[in-house]
Short mmCIF file of C-alpha atoms in Angstrom, two decimals:
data_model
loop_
_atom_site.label_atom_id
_atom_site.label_comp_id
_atom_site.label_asym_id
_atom_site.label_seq_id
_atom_site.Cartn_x
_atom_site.Cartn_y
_atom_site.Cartn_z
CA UNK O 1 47.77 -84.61 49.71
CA UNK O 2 50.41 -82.47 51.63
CA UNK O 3 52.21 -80.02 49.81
CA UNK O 4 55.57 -78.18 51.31
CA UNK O 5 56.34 -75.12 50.23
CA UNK O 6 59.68 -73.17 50.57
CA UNK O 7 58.67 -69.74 51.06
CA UNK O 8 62.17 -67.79 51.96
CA UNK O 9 65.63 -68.70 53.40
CA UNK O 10 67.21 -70.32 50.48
CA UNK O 11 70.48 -69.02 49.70
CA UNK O 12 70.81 -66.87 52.93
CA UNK O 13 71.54 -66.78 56.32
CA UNK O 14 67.94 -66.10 57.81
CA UNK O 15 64.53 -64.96 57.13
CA UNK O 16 63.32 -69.19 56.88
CA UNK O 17 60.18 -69.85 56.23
CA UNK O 18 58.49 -73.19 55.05
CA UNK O 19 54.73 -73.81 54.74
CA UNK O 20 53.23 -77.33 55.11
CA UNK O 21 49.39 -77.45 54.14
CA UNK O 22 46.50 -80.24 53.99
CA UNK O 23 43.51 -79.50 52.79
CA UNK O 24 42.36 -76.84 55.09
CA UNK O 25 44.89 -76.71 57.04
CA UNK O 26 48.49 -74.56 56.85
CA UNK O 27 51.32 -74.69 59.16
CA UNK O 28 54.00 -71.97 58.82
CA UNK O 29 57.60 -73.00 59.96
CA UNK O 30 59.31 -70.13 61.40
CA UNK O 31 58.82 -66.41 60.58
CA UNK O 32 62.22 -64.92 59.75
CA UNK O 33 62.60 -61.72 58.27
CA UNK O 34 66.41 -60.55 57.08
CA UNK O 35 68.20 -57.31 57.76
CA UNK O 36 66.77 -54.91 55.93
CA UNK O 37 67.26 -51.14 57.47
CA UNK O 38 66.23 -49.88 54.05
CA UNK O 39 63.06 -50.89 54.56
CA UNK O 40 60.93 -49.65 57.23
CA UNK O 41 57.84 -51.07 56.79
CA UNK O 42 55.91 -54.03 56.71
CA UNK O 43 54.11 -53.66 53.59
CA UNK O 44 57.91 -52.68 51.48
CA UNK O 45 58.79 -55.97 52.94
CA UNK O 46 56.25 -58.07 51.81
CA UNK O 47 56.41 -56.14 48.37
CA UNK O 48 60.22 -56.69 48.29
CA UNK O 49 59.61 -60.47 49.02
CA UNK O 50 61.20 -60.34 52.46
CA UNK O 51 58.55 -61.26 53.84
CA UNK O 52 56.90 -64.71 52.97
CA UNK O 53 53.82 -63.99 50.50
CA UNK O 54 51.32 -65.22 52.87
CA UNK O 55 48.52 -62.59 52.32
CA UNK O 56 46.57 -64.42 55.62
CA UNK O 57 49.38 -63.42 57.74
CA UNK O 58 50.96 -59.60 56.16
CA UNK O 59 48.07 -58.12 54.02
CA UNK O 60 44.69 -57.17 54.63
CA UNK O 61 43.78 -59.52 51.88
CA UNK O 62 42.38 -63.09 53.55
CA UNK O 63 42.58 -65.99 50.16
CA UNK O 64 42.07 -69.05 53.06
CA UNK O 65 39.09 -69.26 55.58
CA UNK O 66 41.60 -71.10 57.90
CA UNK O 67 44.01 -68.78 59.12
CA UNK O 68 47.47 -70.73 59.18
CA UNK O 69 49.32 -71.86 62.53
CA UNK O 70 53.23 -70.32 63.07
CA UNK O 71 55.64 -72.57 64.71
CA UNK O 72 58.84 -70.81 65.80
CA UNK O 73 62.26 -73.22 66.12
CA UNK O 74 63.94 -70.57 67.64
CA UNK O 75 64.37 -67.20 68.91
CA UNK O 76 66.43 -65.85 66.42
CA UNK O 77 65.21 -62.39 64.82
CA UNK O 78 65.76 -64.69 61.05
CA UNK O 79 63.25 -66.78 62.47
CA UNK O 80 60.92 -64.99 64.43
CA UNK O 81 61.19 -61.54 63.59
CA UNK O 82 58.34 -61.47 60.97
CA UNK O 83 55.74 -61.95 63.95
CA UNK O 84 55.68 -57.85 64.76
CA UNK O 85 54.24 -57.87 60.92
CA UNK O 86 51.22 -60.21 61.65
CA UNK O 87 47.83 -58.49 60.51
CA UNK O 88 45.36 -60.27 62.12
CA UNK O 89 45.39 -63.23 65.16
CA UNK O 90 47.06 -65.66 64.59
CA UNK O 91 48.48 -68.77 66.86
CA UNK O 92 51.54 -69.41 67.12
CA UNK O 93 53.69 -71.93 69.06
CA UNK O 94 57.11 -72.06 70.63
CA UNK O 95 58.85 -74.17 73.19
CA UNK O 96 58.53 -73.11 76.90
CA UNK O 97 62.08 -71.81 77.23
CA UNK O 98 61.86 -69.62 73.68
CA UNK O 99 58.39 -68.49 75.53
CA UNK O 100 60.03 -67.43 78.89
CA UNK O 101 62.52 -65.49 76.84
CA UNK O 102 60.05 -63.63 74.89
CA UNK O 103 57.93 -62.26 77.48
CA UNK O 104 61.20 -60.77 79.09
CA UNK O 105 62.42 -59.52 76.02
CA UNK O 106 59.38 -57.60 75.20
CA UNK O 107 58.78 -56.43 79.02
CA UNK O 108 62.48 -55.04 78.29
CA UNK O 109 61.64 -53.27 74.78
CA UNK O 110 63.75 -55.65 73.34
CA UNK O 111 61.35 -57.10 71.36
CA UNK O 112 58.55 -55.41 69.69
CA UNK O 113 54.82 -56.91 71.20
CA UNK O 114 53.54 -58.82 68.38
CA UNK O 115 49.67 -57.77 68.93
CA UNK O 116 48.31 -60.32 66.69
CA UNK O 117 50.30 -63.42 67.83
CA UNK O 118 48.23 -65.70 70.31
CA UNK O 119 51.30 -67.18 71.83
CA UNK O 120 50.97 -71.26 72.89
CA UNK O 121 53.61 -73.63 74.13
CA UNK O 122 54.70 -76.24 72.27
CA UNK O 123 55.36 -78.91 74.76
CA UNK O 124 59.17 -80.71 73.32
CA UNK O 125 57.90 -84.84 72.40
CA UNK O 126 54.43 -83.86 72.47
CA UNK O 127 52.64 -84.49 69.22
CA UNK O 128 50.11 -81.37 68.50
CA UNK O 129 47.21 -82.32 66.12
CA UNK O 130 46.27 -79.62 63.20
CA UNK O 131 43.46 -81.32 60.92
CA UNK O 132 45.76 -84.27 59.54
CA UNK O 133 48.91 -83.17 60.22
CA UNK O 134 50.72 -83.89 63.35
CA UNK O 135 53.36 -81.22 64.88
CA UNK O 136 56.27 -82.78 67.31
CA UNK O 137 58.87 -80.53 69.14
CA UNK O 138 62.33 -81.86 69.94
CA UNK O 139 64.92 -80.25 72.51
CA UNK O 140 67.91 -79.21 70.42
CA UNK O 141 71.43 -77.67 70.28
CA UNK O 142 72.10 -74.03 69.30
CA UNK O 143 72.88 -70.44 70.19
CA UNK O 144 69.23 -70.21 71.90
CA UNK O 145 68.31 -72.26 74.96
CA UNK O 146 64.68 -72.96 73.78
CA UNK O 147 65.83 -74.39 69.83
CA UNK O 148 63.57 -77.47 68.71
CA UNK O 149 63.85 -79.31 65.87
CA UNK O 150 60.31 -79.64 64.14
CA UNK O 151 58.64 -83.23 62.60
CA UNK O 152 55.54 -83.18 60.81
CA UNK O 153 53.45 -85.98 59.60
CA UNK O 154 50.30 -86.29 57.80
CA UNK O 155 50.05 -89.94 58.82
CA UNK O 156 51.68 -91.15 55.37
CA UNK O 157 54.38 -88.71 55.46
CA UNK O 158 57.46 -87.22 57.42
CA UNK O 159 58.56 -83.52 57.24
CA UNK O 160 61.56 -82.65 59.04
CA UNK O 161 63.03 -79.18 59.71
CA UNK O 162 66.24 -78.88 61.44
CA UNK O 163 66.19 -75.62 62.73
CA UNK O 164 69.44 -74.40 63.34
CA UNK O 165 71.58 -76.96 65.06
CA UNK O 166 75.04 -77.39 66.29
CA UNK O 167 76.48 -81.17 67.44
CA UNK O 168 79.93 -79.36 69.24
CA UNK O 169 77.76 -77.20 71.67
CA UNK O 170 77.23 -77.89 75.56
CA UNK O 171 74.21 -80.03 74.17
CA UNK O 172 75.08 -82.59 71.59
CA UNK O 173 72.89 -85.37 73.49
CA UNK O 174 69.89 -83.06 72.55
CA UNK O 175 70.94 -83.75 68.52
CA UNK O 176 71.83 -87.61 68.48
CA UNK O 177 68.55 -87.83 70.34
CA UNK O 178 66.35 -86.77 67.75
CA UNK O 179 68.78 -88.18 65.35
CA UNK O 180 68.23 -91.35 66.71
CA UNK O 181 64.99 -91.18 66.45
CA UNK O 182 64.22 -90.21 62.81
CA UNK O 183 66.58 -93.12 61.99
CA UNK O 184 63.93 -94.93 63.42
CA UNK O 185 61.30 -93.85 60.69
CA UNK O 186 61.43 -93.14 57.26
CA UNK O 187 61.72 -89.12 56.45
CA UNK O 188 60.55 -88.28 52.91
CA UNK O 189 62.10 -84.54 53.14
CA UNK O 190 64.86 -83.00 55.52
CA UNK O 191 65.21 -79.05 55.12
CA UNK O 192 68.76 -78.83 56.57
CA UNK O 193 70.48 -75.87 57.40
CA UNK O 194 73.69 -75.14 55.85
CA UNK O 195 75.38 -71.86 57.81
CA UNK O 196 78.94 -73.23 57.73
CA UNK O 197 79.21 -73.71 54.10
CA UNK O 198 78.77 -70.77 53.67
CA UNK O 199 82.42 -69.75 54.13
CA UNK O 200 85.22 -70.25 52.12
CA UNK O 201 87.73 -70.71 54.81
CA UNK O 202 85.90 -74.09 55.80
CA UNK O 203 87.10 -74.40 58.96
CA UNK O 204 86.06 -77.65 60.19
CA UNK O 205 88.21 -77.69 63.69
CA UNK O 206 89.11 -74.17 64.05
CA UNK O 207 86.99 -71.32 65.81
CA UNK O 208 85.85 -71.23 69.80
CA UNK O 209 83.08 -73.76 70.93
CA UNK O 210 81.03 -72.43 74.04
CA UNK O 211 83.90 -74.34 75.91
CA UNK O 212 86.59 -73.13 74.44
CA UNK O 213 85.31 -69.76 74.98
CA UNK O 214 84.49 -69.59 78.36
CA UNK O 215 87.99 -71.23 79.05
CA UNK O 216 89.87 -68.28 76.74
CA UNK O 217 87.41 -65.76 78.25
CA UNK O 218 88.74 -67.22 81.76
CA UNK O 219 92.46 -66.47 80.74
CA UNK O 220 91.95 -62.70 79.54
CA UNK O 221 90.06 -62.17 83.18
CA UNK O 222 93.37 -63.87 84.76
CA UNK O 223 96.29 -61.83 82.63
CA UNK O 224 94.89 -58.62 82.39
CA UNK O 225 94.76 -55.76 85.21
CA UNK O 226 92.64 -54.23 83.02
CA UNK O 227 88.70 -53.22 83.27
CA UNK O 228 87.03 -56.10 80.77
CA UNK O 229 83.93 -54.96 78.62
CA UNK O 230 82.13 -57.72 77.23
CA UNK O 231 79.04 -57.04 74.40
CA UNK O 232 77.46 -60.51 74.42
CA UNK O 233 73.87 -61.35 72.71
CA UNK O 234 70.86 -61.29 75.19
CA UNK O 235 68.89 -64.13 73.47
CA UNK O 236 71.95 -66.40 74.51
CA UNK O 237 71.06 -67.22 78.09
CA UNK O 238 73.27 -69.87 78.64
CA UNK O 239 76.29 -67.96 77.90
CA UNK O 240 75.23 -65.36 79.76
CA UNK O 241 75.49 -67.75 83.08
CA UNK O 242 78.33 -69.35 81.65
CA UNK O 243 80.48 -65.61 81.79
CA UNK O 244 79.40 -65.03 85.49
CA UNK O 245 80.63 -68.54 86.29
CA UNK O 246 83.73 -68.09 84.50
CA UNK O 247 83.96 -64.34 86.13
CA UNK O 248 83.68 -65.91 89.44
CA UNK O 249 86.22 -68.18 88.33
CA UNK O 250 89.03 -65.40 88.46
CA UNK O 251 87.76 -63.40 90.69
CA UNK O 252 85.82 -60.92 88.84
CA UNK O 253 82.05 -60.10 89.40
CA UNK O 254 79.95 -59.27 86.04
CA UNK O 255 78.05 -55.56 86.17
CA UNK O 256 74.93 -55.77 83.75
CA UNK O 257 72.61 -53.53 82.47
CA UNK O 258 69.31 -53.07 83.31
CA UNK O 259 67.46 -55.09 80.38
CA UNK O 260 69.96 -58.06 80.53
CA UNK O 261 70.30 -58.43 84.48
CA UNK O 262 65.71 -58.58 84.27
CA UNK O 263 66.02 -61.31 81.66
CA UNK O 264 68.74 -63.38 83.78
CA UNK O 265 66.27 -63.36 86.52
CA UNK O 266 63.17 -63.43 83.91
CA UNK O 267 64.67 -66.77 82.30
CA UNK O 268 67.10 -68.30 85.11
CA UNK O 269 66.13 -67.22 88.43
CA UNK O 270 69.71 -65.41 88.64
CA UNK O 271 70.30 -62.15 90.78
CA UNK O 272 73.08 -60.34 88.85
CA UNK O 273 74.82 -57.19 89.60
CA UNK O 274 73.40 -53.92 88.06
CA UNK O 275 75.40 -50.77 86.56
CA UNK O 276 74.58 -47.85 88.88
CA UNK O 277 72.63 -49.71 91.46
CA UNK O 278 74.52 -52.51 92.91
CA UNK O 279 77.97 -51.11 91.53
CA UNK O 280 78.77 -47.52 90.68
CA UNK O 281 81.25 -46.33 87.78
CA UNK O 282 83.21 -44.81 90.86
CA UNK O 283 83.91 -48.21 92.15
CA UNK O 284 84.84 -49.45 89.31
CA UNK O 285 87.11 -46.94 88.30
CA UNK O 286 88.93 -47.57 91.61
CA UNK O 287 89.41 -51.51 91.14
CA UNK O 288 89.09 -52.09 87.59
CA UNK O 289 90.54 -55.66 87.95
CA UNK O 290 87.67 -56.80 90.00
CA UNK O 291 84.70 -56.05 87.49
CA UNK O 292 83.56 -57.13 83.88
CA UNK O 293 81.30 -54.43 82.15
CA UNK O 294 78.33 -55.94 80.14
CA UNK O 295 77.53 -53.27 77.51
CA UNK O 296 74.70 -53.05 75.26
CA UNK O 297 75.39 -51.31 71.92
CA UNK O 298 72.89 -48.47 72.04
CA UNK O 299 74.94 -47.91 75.58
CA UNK O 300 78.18 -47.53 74.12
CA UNK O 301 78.74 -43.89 75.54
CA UNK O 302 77.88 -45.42 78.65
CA UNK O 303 81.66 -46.08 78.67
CA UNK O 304 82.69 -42.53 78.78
CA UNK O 305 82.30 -42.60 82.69
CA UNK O 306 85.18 -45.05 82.89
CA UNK O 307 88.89 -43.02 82.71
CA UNK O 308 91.12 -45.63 82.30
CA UNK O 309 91.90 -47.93 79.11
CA UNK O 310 90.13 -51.42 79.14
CA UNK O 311 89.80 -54.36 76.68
CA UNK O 312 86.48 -54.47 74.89
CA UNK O 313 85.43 -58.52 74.00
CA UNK O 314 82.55 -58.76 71.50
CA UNK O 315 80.65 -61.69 71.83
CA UNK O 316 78.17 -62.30 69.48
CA UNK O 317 76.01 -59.17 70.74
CA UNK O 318 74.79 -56.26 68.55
CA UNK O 319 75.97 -55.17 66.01
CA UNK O 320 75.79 -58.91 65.24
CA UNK O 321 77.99 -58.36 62.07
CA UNK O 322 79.73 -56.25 60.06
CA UNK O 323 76.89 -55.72 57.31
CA UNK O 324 75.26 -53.33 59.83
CA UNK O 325 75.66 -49.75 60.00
CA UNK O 326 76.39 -49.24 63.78
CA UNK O 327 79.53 -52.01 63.64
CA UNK O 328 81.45 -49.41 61.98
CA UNK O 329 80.12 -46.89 64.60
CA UNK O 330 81.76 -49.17 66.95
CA UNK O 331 84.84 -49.61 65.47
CA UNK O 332 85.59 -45.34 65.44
CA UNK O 333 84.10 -45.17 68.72
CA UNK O 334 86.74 -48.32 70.20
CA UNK O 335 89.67 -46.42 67.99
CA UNK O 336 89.11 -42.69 69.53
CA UNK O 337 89.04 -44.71 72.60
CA UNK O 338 92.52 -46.73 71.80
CA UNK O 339 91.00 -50.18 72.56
CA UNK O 340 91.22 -52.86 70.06
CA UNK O 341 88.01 -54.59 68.88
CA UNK O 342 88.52 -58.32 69.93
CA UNK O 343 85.76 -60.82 68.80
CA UNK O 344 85.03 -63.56 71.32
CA UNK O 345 82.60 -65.90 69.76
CA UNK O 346 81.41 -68.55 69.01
CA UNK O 347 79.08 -70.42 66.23
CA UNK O 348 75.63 -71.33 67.32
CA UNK O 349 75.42 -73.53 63.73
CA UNK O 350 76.93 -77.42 63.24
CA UNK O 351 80.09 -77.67 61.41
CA UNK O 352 80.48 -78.63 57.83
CA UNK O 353 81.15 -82.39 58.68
CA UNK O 354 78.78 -82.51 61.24
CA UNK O 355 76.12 -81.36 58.95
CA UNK O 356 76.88 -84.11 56.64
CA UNK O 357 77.02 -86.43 59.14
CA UNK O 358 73.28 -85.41 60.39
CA UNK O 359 71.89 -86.20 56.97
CA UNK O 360 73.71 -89.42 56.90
CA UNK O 361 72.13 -90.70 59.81
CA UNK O 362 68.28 -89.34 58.97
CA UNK O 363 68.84 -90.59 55.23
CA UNK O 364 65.83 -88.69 54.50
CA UNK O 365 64.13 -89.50 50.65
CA UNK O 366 64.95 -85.72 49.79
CA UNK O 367 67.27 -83.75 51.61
CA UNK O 368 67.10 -79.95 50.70
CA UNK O 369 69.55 -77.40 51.75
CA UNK O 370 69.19 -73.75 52.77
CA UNK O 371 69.75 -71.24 55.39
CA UNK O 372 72.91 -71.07 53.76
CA UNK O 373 74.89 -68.12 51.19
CA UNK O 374 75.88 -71.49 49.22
CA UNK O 375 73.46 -74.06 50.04
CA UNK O 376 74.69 -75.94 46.76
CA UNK O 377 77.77 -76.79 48.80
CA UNK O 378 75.64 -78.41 51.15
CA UNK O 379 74.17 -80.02 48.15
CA UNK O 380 77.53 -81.12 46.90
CA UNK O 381 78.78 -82.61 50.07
CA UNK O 382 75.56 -84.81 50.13
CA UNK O 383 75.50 -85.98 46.66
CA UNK O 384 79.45 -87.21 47.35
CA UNK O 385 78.10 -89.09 50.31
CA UNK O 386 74.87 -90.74 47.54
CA UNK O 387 72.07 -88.79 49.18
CA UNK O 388 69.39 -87.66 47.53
CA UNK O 389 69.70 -84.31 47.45
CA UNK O 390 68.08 -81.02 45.86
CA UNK O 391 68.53 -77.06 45.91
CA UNK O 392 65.23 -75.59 45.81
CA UNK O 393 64.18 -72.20 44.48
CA UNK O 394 61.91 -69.78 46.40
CA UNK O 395 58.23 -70.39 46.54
CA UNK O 396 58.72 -73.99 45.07
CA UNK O 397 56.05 -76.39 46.11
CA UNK O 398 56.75 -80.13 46.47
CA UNK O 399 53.67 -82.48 46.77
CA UNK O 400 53.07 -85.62 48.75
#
């Protein structure tokens, strides 16, 4: 018997986590952990239920001989960022790309070392045997270059989680690939993410695609004479090559940091321009329209040693949102500075109809919603279509 068990992630954006076990063995689908400033430590976020109660994995307490294997779809800190927490060793397996990135990141101090995750690759179309169940990786579409989509099997059985997944990104072959596929098999459960129902505006057409905004971030660069400060998201590598292309475009050249011009090279092989070693705030100051300013967050006053006013472009970099502290520390700082706050992104996650459309074409046995602030939309939408459809509740255990 193989039972699933939804451990976190239900009704919000992040902090997924979904066990699979068979007799001995347990596999633990991503390790997300949500925003929680207010609490510090590991052990008030396994007490507050932030953290999955796995005592294997975040106590001291050990209730299975077998420690369980992590698989990680993504980068994302709602998917990963529980791995800091781990109390003793435990394996855990990403995709090659998602690998590259990490090592940078924590080389950078970006990342925290996990001490107790024995990091493995997880080879995309490779099947990886744990006991009786079998793990497969698929190359997907999202916001992170090295997202899979994860299948398990038991031999009798099909598991699918979606990871997050967008169809209108620069990758949609990656999705009707492995959508393709599981229409070739029968899938008894689908755990679907549902990020865009969230909203009430449901915007189904509107908002920026990675296209769309490298084309409007292209236009900006063109009209203005102005210095351009851009606060993109490290994790998102292929943006981050996107923006010098685009730069190059209108004749700008991109000025990084430190930490993100290491983890171009790190991930891509790229040699980027660095703030006060390849280009000085002097030169800059003297031919504003020639540069774009990449600008951390924790940086901000690094902006102080430019004069003149400048338009500030937020892209999906931190302070991811406005539920954290330090975006309203952004806002005054922009305001004493007389710069408007301009938001420049776009959605890593699959639009409303798309997500629909995705469990259409698996036609799973059970489909159940979540990464989602109102996953029963999600639910809704699929019941209209005839799916089979159900919300679950934390910690709920379905057996096969």
């Amino acid at each position: 018997m193989t039972t699933v068990q939804i451990l976190n992630g239900i009704d919000t954006i992040g902090g997924n986590v979904v066990s699979f076990t068979n007799g001995s063995t347990q596999l633990i689908m991503d390790l997300g952990v949500n925003f929680a400033p207010h609490l510090p430590t590991a052990s008030d976020l396994y007490a507050e239920g932030l953290l999955p109660q796995v005592p294997n994995l975040f106590t001291n307490e050990k209730t299975r001989e077998e420690q369980p294997v992590v698989f990680i779809s993504h980068l994302h800190l709602d998917h990963m960022g529980a791995l800091k927490y781990l109390t003793r060793a435990t394996d855990v397996y990403m995709s090659p790309m998602s690998y590259k990135l990490y090592q940078s990141l924590v080389q950078q101090g970006l990342e925290t070392a996990p001490s107790n995750a024995k990091l493995h690759l997880l080879e995309p179309n490779i099947p990886y045997q744990f006991g009786n169940l079998t793990v497969t990786g698929y190359v997907s579409d999202h916001d992170e270059a090295g997202a899979l989509m994860l299948k398990v099997s038991d031999g009798e059985h099909t598991f699918v989680h979606s990871g997050d997944v967008r169809w209108n990104g620069p990758h949609p072959e990656r999705v009707t690939h492995w959508v393709n596929l599981l229409q070739q098999e029968t899938v008894d459960l689908l755990l679907l993410e549902g990020t865009e129902f969230s909203f009430d505006n449901d915007d189904k057409t509107a908002g920026f695609t990675e296209q769309t905004l490298q084309e409007h971030f292209q236009k900006i660069l063109v009209a203005s004479p102005k210095l351009v400060v851009i606060n993109p998201y490290e994790r998102n590598v292929e943006r981050l090559a996107a923006l010098i292309q685009s730069a190059q475009s209108a004749g700008r050249q991109i000025v990084w940091d430190q930490e993100f011009s290491q983890i171009l090279q790190d991930v891509l092989q790229i040699d980027a321009l660095v703030l006060n070693q390849d280009v000085t705030w002097d030169a800059i100051e003297q031919n504003p329209q020639a540069y774009v300013v990449q600008n951390h967050f924790k940086d901000l006053r690094e902006l102080n040693h430019f004069t003149q006013p400048f338009r500030y472009l937020h892209l999906n970099g931190e302070p991811l949102g406005d539920y954290d502290p330090r975006y309203q520390a952004l806002v005054r700082y922009l305001k004493q500075r007389q710069v408007a706050l301009e938001l420049l992104g776009a959605s890593g996650h699959a639009k409303t109809t798309d997500l629909v459309q995705i469990a259409q074409a698996v036609h799973a046995k059970l489909t159940l919603p979540w990464h989602s602030f109102k996953p029963e939309r999600l639910a809704d939408a699929l019941k209209a279509q005839g799916l089979p459809v159900q919300v679950p509740v934390k910690n709920e255990i379905f057996e096969f």
